[in-house]
PDB file of C-alpha atoms and ligand atoms in Angstrom:
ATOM      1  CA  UNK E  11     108.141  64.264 109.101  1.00 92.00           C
ATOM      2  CA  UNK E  12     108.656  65.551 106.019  1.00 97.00           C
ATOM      3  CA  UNK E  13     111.985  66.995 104.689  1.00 98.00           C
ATOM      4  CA  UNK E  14     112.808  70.019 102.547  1.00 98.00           C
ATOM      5  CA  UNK E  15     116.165  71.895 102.640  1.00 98.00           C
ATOM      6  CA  UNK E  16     118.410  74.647 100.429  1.00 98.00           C
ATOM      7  CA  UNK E  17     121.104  73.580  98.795  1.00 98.00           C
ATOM      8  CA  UNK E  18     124.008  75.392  98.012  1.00 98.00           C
ATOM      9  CA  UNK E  19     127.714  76.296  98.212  1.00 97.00           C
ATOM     10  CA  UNK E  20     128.522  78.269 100.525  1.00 96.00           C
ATOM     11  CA  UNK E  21     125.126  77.911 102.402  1.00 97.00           C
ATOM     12  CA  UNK E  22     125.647  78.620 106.026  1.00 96.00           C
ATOM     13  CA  UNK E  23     124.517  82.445 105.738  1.00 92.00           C
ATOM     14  CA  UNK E  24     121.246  81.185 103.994  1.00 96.00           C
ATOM     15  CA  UNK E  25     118.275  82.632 105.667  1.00 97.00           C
ATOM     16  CA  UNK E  26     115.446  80.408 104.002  1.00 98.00           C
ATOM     17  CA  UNK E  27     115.439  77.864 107.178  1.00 98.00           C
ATOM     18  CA  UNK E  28     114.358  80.956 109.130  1.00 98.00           C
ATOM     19  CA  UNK E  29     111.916  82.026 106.700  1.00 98.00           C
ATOM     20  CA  UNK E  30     110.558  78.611 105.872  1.00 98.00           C
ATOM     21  CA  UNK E  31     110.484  78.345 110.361  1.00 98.00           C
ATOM     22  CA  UNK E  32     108.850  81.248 110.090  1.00 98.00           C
ATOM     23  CA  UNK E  33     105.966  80.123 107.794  1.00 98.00           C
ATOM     24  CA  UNK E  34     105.814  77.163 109.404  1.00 98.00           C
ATOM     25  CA  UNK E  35     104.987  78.700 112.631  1.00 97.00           C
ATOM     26  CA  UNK E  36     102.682  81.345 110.963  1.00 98.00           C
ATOM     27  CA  UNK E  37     100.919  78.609 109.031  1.00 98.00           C
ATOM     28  CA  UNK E  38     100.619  75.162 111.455  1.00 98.00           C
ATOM     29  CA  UNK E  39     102.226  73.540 108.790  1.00 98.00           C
ATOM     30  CA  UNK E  40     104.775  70.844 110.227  1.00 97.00           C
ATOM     31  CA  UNK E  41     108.305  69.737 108.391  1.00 98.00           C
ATOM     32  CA  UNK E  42     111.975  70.075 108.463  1.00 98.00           C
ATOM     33  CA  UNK E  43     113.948  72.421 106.757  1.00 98.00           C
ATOM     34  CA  UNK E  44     117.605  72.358 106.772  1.00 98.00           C
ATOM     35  CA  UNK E  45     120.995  73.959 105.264  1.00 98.00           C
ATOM     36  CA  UNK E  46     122.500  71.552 102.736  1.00 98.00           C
ATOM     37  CA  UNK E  47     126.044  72.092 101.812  1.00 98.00           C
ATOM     38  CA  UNK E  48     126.706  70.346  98.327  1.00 98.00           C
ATOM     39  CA  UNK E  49     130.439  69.962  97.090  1.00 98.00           C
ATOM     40  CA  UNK E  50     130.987  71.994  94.247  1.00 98.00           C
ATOM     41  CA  UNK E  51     131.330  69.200  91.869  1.00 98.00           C
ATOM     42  CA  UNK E  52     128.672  67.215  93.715  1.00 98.00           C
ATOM     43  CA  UNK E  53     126.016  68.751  93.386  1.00 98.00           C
ATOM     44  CA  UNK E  54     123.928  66.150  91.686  1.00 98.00           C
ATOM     45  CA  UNK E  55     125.236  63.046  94.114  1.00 98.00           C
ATOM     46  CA  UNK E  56     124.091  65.129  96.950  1.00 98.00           C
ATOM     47  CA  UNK E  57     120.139  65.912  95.576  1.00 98.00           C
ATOM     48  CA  UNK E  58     119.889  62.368  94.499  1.00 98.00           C
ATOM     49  CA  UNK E  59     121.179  61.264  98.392  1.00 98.00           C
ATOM     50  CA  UNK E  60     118.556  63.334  99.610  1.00 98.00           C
ATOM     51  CA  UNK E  61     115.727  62.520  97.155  1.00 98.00           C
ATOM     52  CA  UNK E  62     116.245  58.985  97.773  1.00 97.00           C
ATOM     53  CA  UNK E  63     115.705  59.628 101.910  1.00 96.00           C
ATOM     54  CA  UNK E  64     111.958  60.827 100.843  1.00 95.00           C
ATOM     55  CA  UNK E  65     112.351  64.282 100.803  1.00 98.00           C
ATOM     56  CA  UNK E  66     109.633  66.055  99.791  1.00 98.00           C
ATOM     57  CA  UNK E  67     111.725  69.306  97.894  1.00 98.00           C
ATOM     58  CA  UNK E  68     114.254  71.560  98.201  1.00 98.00           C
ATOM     59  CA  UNK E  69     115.565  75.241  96.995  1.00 98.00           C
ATOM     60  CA  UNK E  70     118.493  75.491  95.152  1.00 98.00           C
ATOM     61  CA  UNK E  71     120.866  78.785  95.521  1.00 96.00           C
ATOM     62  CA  UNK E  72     124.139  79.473  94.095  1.00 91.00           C
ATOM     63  CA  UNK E  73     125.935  78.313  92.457  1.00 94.00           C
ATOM     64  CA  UNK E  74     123.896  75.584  91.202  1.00 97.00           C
ATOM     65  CA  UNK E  75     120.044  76.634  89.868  1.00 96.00           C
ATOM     66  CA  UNK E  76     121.478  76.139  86.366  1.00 96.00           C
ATOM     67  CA  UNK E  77     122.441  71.812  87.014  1.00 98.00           C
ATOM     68  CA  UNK E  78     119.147  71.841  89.200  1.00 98.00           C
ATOM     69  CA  UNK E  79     117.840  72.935  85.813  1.00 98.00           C
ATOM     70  CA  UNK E  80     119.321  70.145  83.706  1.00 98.00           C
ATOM     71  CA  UNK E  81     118.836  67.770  86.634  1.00 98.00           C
ATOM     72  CA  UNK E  82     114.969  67.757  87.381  1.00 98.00           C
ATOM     73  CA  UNK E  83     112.410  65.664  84.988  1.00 98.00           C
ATOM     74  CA  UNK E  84     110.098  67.896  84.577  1.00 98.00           C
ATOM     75  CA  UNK E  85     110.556  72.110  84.370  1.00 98.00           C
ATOM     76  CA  UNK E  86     107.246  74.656  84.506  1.00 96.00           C
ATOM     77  CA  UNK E  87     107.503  77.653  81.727  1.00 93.00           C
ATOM     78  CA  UNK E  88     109.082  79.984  84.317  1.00 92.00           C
ATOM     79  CA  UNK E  89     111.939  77.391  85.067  1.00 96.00           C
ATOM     80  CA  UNK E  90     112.411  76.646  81.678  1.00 95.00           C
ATOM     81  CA  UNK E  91     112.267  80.493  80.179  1.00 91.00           C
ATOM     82  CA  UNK E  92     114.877  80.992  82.612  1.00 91.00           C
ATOM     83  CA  UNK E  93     116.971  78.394  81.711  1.00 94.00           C
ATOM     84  CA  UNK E  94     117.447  78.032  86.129  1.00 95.00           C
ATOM     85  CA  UNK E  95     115.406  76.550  88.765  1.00 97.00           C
ATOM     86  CA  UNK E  96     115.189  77.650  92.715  1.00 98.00           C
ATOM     87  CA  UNK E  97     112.828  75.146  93.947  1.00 98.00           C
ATOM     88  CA  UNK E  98     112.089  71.481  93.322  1.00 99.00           C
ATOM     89  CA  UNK E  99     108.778  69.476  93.718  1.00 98.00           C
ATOM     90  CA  UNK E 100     109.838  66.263  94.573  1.00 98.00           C
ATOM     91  CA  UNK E 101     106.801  63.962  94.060  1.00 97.00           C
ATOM     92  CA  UNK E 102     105.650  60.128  93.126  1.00 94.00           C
ATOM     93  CA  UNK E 103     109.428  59.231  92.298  1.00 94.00           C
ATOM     94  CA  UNK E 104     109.559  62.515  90.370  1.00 97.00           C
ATOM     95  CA  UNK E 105     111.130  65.919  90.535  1.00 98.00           C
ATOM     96  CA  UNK E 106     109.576  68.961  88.872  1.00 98.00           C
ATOM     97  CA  UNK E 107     111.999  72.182  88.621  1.00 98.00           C
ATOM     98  CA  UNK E 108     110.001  75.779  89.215  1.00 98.00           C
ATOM     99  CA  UNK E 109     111.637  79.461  89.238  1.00 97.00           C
ATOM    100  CA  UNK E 110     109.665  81.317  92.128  1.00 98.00           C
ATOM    101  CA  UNK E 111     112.414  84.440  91.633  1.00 97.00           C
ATOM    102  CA  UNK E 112     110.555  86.683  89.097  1.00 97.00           C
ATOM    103  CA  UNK E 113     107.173  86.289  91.112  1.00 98.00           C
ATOM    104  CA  UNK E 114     109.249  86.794  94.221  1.00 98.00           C
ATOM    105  CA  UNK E 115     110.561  90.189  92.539  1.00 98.00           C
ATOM    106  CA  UNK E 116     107.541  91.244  91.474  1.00 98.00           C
ATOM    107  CA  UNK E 117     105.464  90.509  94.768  1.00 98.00           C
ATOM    108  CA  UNK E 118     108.113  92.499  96.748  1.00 98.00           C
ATOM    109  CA  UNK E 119     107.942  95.717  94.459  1.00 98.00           C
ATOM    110  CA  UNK E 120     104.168  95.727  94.194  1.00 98.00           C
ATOM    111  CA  UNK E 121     102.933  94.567  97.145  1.00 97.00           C
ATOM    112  CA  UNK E 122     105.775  95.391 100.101  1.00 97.00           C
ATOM    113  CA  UNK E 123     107.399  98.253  98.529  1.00 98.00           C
ATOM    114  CA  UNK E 124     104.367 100.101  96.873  1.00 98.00           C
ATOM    115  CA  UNK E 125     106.268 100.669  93.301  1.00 98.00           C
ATOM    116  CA  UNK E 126     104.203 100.160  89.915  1.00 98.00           C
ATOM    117  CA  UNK E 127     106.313  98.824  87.168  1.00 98.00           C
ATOM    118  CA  UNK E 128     103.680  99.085  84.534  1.00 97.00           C
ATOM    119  CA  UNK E 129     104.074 102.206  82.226  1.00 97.00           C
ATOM    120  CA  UNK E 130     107.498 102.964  84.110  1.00 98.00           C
ATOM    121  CA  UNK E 131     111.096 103.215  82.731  1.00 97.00           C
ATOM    122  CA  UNK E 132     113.342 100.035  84.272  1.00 98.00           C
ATOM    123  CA  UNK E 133     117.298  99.702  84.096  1.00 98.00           C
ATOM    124  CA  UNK E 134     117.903  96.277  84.847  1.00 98.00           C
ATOM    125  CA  UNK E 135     121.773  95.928  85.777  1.00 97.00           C
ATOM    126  CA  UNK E 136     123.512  92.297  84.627  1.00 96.00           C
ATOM    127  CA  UNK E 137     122.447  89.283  82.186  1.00 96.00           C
ATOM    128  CA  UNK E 138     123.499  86.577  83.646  1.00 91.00           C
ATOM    129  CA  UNK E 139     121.410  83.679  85.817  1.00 88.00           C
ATOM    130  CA  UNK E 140     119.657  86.126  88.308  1.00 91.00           C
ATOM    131  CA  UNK E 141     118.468  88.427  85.504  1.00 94.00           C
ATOM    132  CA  UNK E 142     117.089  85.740  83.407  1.00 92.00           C
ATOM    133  CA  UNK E 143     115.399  84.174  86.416  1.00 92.00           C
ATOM    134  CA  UNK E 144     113.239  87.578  86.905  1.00 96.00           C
ATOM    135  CA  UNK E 145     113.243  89.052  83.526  1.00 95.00           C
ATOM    136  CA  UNK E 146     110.420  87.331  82.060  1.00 94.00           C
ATOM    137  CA  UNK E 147     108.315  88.309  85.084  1.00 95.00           C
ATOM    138  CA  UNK E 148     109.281  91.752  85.029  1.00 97.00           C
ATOM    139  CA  UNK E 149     108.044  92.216  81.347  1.00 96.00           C
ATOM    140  CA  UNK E 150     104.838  90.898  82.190  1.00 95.00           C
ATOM    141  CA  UNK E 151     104.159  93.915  84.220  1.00 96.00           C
ATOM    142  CA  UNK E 152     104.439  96.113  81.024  1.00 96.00           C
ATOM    143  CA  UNK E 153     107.411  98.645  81.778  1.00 97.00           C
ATOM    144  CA  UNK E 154     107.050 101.205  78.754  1.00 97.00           C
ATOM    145  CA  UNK E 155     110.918 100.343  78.566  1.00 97.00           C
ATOM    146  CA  UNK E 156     113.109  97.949  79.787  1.00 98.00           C
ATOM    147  CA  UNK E 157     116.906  98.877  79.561  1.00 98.00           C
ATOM    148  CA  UNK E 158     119.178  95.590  79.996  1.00 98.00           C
ATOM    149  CA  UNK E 159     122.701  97.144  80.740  1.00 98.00           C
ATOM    150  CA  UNK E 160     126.119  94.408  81.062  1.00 98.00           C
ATOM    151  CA  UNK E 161     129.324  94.658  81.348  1.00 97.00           C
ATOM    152  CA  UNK E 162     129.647  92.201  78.591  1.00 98.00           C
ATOM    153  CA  UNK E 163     127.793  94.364  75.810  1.00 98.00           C
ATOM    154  CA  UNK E 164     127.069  91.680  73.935  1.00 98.00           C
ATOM    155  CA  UNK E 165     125.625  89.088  76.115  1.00 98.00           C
ATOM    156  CA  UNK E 166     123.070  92.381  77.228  1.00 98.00           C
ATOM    157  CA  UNK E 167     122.416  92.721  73.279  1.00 98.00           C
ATOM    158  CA  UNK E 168     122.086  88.988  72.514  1.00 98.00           C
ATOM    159  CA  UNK E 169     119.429  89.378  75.453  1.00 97.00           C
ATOM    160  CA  UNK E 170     117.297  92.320  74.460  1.00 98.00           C
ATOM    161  CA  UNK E 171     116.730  91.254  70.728  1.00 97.00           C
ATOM    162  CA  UNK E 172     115.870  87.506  71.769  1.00 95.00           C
ATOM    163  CA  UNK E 173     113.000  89.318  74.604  1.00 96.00           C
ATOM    164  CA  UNK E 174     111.837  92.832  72.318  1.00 96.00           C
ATOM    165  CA  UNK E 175     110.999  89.241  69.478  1.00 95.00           C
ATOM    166  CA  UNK E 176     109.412  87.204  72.395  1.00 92.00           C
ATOM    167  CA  UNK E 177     107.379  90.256  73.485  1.00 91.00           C
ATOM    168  CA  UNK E 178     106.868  92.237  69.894  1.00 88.00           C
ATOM    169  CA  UNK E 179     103.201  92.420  70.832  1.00 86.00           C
ATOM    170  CA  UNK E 180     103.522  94.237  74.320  1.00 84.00           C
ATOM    171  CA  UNK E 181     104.748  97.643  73.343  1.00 88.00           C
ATOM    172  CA  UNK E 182     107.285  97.523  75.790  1.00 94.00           C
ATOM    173  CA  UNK E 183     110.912  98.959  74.303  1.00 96.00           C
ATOM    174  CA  UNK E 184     113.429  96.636  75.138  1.00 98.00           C
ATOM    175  CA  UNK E 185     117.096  97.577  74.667  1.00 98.00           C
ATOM    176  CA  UNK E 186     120.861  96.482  75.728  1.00 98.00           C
ATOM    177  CA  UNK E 187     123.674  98.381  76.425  1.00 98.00           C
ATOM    178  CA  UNK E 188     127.169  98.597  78.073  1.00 98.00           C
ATOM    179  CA  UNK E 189     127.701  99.639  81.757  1.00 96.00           C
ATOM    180  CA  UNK E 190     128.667 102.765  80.809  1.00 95.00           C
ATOM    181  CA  UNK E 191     126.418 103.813  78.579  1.00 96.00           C
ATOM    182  CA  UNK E 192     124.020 103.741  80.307  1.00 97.00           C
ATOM    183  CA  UNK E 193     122.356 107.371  80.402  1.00 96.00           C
ATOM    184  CA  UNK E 194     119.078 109.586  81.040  1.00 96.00           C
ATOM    185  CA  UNK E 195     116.403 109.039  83.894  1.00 94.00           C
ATOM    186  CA  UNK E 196     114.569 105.845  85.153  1.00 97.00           C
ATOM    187  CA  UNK E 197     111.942 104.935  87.573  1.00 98.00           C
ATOM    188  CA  UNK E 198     113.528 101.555  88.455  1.00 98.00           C
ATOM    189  CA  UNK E 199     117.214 100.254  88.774  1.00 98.00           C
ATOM    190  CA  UNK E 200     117.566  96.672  89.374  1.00 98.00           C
ATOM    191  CA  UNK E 201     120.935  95.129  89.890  1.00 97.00           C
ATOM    192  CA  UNK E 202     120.978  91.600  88.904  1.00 95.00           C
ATOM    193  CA  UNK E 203     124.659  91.700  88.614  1.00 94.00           C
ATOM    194  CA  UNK E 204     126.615  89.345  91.152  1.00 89.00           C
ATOM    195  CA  UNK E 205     129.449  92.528  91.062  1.00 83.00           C
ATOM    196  CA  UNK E 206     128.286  94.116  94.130  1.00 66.00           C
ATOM    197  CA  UNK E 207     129.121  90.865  96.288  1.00 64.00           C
ATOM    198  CA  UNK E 208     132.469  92.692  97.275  1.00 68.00           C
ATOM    199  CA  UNK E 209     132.607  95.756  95.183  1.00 74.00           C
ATOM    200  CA  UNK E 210     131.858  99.233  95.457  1.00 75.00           C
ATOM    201  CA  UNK E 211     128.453  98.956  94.068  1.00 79.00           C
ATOM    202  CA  UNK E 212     129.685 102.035  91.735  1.00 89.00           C
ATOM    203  CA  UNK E 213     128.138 100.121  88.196  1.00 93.00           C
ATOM    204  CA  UNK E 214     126.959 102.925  86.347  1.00 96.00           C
ATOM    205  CA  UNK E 215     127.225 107.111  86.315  1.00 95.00           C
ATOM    206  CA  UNK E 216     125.606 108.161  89.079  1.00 96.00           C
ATOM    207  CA  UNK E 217     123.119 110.882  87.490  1.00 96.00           C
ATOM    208  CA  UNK E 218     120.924 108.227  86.055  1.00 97.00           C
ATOM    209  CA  UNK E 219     119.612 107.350  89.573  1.00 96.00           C
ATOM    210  CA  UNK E 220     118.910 110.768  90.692  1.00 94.00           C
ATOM    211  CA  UNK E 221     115.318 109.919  90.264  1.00 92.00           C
ATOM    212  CA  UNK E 222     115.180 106.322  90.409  1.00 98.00           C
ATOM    213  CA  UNK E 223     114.260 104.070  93.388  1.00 98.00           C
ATOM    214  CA  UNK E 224     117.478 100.987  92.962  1.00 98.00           C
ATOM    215  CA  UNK E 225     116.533  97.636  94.203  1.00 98.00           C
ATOM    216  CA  UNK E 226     119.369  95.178  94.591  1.00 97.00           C
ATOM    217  CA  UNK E 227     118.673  91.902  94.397  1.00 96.00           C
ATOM    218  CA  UNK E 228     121.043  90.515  97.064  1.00 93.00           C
ATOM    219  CA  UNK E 229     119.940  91.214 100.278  1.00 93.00           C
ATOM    220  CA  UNK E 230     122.052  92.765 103.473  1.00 91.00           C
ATOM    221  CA  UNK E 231     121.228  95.874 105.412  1.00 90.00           C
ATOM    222  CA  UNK E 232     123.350  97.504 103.408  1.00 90.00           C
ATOM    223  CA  UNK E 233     124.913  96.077 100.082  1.00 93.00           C
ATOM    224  CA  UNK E 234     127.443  98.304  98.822  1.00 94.00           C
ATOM    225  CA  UNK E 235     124.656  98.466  95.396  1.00 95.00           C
ATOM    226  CA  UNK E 236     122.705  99.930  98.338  1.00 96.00           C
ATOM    227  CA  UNK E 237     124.935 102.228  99.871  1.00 95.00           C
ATOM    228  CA  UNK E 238     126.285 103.589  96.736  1.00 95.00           C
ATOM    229  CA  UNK E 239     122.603 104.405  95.366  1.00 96.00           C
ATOM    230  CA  UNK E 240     121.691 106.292  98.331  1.00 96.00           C
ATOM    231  CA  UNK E 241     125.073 108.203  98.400  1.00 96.00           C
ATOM    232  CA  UNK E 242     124.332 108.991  94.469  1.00 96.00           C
ATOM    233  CA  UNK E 243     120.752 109.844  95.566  1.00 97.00           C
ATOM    234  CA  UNK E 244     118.445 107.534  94.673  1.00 98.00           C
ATOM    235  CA  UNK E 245     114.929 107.803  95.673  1.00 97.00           C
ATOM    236  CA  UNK E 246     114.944 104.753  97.521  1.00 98.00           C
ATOM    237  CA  UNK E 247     117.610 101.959  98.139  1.00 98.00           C
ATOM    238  CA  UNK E 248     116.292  98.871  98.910  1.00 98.00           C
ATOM    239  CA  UNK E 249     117.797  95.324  99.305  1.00 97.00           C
ATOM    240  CA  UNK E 250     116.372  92.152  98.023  1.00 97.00           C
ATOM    241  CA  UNK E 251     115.288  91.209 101.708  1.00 98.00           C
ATOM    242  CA  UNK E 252     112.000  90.754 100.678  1.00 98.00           C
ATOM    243  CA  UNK E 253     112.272  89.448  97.331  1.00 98.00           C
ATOM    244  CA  UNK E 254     113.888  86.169  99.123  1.00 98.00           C
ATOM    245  CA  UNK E 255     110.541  86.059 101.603  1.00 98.00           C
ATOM    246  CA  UNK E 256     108.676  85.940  98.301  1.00 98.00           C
ATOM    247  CA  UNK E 257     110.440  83.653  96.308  1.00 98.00           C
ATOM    248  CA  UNK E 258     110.095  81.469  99.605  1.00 98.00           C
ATOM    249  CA  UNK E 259     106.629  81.967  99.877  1.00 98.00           C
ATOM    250  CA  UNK E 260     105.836  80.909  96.209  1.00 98.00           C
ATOM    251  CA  UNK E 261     108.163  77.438  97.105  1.00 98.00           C
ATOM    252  CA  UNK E 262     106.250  76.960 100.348  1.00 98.00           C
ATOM    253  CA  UNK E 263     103.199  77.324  98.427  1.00 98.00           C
ATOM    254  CA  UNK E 264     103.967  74.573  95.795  1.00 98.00           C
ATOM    255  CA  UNK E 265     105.502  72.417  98.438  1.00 98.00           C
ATOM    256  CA  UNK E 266     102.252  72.935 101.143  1.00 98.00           C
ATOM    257  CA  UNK E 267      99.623  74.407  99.018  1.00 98.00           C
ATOM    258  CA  UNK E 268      99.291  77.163 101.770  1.00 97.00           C
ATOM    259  CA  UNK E 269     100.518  80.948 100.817  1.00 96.00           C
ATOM    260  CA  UNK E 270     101.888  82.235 103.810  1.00 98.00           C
ATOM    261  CA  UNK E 271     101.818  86.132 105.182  1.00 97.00           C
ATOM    262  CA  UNK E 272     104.987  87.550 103.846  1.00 98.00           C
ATOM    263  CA  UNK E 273     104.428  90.666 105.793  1.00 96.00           C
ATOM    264  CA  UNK E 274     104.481  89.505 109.017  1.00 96.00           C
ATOM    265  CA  UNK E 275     107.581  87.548 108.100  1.00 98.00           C
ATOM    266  CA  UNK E 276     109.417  90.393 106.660  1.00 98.00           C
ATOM    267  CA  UNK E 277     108.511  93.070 109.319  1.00 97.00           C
ATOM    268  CA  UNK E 278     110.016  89.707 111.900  1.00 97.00           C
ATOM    269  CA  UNK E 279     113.247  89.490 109.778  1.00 97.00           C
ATOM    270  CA  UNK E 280     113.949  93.126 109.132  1.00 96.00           C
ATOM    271  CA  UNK E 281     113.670  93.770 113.052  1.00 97.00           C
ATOM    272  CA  UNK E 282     115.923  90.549 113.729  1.00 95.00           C
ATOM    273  CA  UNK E 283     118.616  91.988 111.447  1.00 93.00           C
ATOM    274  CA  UNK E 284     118.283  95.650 113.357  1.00 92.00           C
ATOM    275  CA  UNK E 285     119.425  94.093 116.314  1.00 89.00           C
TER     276      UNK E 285
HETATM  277  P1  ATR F 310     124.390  84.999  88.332  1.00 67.20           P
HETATM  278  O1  ATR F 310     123.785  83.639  88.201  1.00 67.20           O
HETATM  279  O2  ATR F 310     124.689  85.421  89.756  1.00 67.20           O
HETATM  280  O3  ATR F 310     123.660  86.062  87.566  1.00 67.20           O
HETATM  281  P2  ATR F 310     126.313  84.960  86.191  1.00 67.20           P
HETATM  282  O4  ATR F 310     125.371  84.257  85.293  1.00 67.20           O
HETATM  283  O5  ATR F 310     127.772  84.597  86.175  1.00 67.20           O
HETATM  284  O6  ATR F 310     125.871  84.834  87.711  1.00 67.20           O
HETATM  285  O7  ATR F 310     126.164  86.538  85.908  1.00 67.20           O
HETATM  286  C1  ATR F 310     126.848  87.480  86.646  1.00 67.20           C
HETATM  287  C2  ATR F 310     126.436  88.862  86.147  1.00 67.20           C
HETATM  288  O8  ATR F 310     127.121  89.847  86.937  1.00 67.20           O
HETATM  289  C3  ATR F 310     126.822  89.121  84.715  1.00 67.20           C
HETATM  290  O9  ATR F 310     125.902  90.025  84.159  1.00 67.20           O
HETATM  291  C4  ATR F 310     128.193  89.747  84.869  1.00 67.20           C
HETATM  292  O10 ATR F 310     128.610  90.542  83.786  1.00 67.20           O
HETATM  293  P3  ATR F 310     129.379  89.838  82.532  1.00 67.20           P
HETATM  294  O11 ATR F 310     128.307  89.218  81.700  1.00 67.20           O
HETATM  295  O12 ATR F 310     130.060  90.963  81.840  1.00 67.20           O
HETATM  296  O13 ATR F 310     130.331  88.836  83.116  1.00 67.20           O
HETATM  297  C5  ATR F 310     127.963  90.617  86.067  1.00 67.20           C
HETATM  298  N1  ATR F 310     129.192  90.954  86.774  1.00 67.20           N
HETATM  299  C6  ATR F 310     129.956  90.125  87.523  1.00 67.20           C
HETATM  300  N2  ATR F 310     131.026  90.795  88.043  1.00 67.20           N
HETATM  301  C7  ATR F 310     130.920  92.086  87.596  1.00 67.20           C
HETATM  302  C8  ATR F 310     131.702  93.271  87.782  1.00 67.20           C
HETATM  303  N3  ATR F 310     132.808  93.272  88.540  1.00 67.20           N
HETATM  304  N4  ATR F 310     131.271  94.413  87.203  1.00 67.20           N
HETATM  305  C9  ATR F 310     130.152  94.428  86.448  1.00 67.20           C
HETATM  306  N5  ATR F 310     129.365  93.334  86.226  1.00 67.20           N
HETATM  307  C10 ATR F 310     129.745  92.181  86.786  1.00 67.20           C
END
């Protein structure tokens, strides 16, 4: 049988078993999938322990995508632009670190929620891991303007020239700015900050949403990112349910060369959480 797993800390809210059951089901494909808990200063001893059993790859979640990063042999250009790895090949004695985040983002938006990115105005909220994991991605859907907003100015500066030099040639304007100055109308707010874990969701002035649909990228039925946007009235408010089916599809895809049907999956796990 083979083995696969997530590894994390804390992991035992993780719903990729369930998804990666899910595709399994869907797909005839045949493995094990399970929750790994790694200490927080253990998180190498614990992907070597499992490596070394023959498993076949895993996903990586907070807070360790960056050490999966500088653990792996081998990185593709989407792990290595991101500077942060989700999933690892594990093959021939060797481990190869992806980032399946950004397509996972972009597949959701497009294809499940019907949104266009391309000629659109995007506020992306945060600059830390999760933005640079989907950033990249995002950019390569030509937004006519990307706004990277931080609470840390400069870290959402530092950001915004290195990209607007990567991608001089796209046409896209790419800019950084504090939390709250962040101003005028968008088609798309991302938040890609981890402040909405506990807080009140309340990042930026609530007029610049009016017209926006905001897309949190931590999922929940309701995140308070979620609930605030509605209450400020967005457009739409939608979780990152369906980013993480994604992101799991694109692993399950490099692990079993099969892309399974995210829909069915997704329509499965939204009623699940209903109940
Ligand atoms: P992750 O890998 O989850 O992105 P990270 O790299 O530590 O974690 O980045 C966390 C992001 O959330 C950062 O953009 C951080 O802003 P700072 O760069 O100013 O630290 C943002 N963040 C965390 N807590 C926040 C809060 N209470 N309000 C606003 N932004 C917050």
């Amino acid at each position: 049988m083979d083995n696969y797993a997530v590894v994390g800390n804390p992991i035992e809210h993780s719903l990729s078993p369930r998804i990666h059951g899910l595709f399994a089901q869907q797909t005839g494909e045949t493995f094990r999938y399970e929750r790994r808990l790694a200490p927080l200063d253990g998180f190498v001893e614990s992907v070597e322990l499992f490596a070394a059993g023959g498993a076949r790859g895993f996903n990586v979640t907070v807070p360790f995508k960056t050490q999966a990063h500088d653990w792996v042999d081998e990185l593709d250009d989407e792990a290595r632009a991101a500077g942060a790895v989700n999933t690892v090949v594990l093959e021939d004695g060797k481990s190869l670190g992806c980032n399946t985040d950004g397509i996972g983002l972009v597949r959701d938006l497009l294809h499940n929620q019907g949104l266009q990115i391309q000629g659109k105005q995007v506020l992306l909220l945060g600059a830390g891991g999760a933005v640079l994991g989907v950033i990249r991605r995002l950019l390569a859907e030509n937004p006519a303007r990307l706004v990277i907003a931080n609470r840390t100015v400069s870290k959402a500066l530092t950001l915004a020239v290195r990209l607007a030099e990567e991608y001089a040639e796209v046409g896209c304007e790419i800019t950084g700015v504090g939390l709250g100055e962040v101003a005028g109308f968008y088609d798309l707010v991302i938040n890609g900050t981890s402040a909405g874990l506990q807080g009140t969701g309340d990042l930026i002035d609530a007029s610049v949403v009016r017209q926006a649909v905001c897309y949190d990228m931590v999922y929940g039925s309701s995140t308070p990112f979620t609930r605030w946007a509605a209450q400020a009235g967005a457009v739409r408010a939608l979780d990152g349910l369906g980013m993480l089916v994604e992101q799991a599809a694109a692993a399950f895809y490099l692990w079993r060369g099969v892309h399974p049907e995210t829909d069915q999956v997704l329509t499965e796990l939204m009623r699940e959480r209903a109940r």
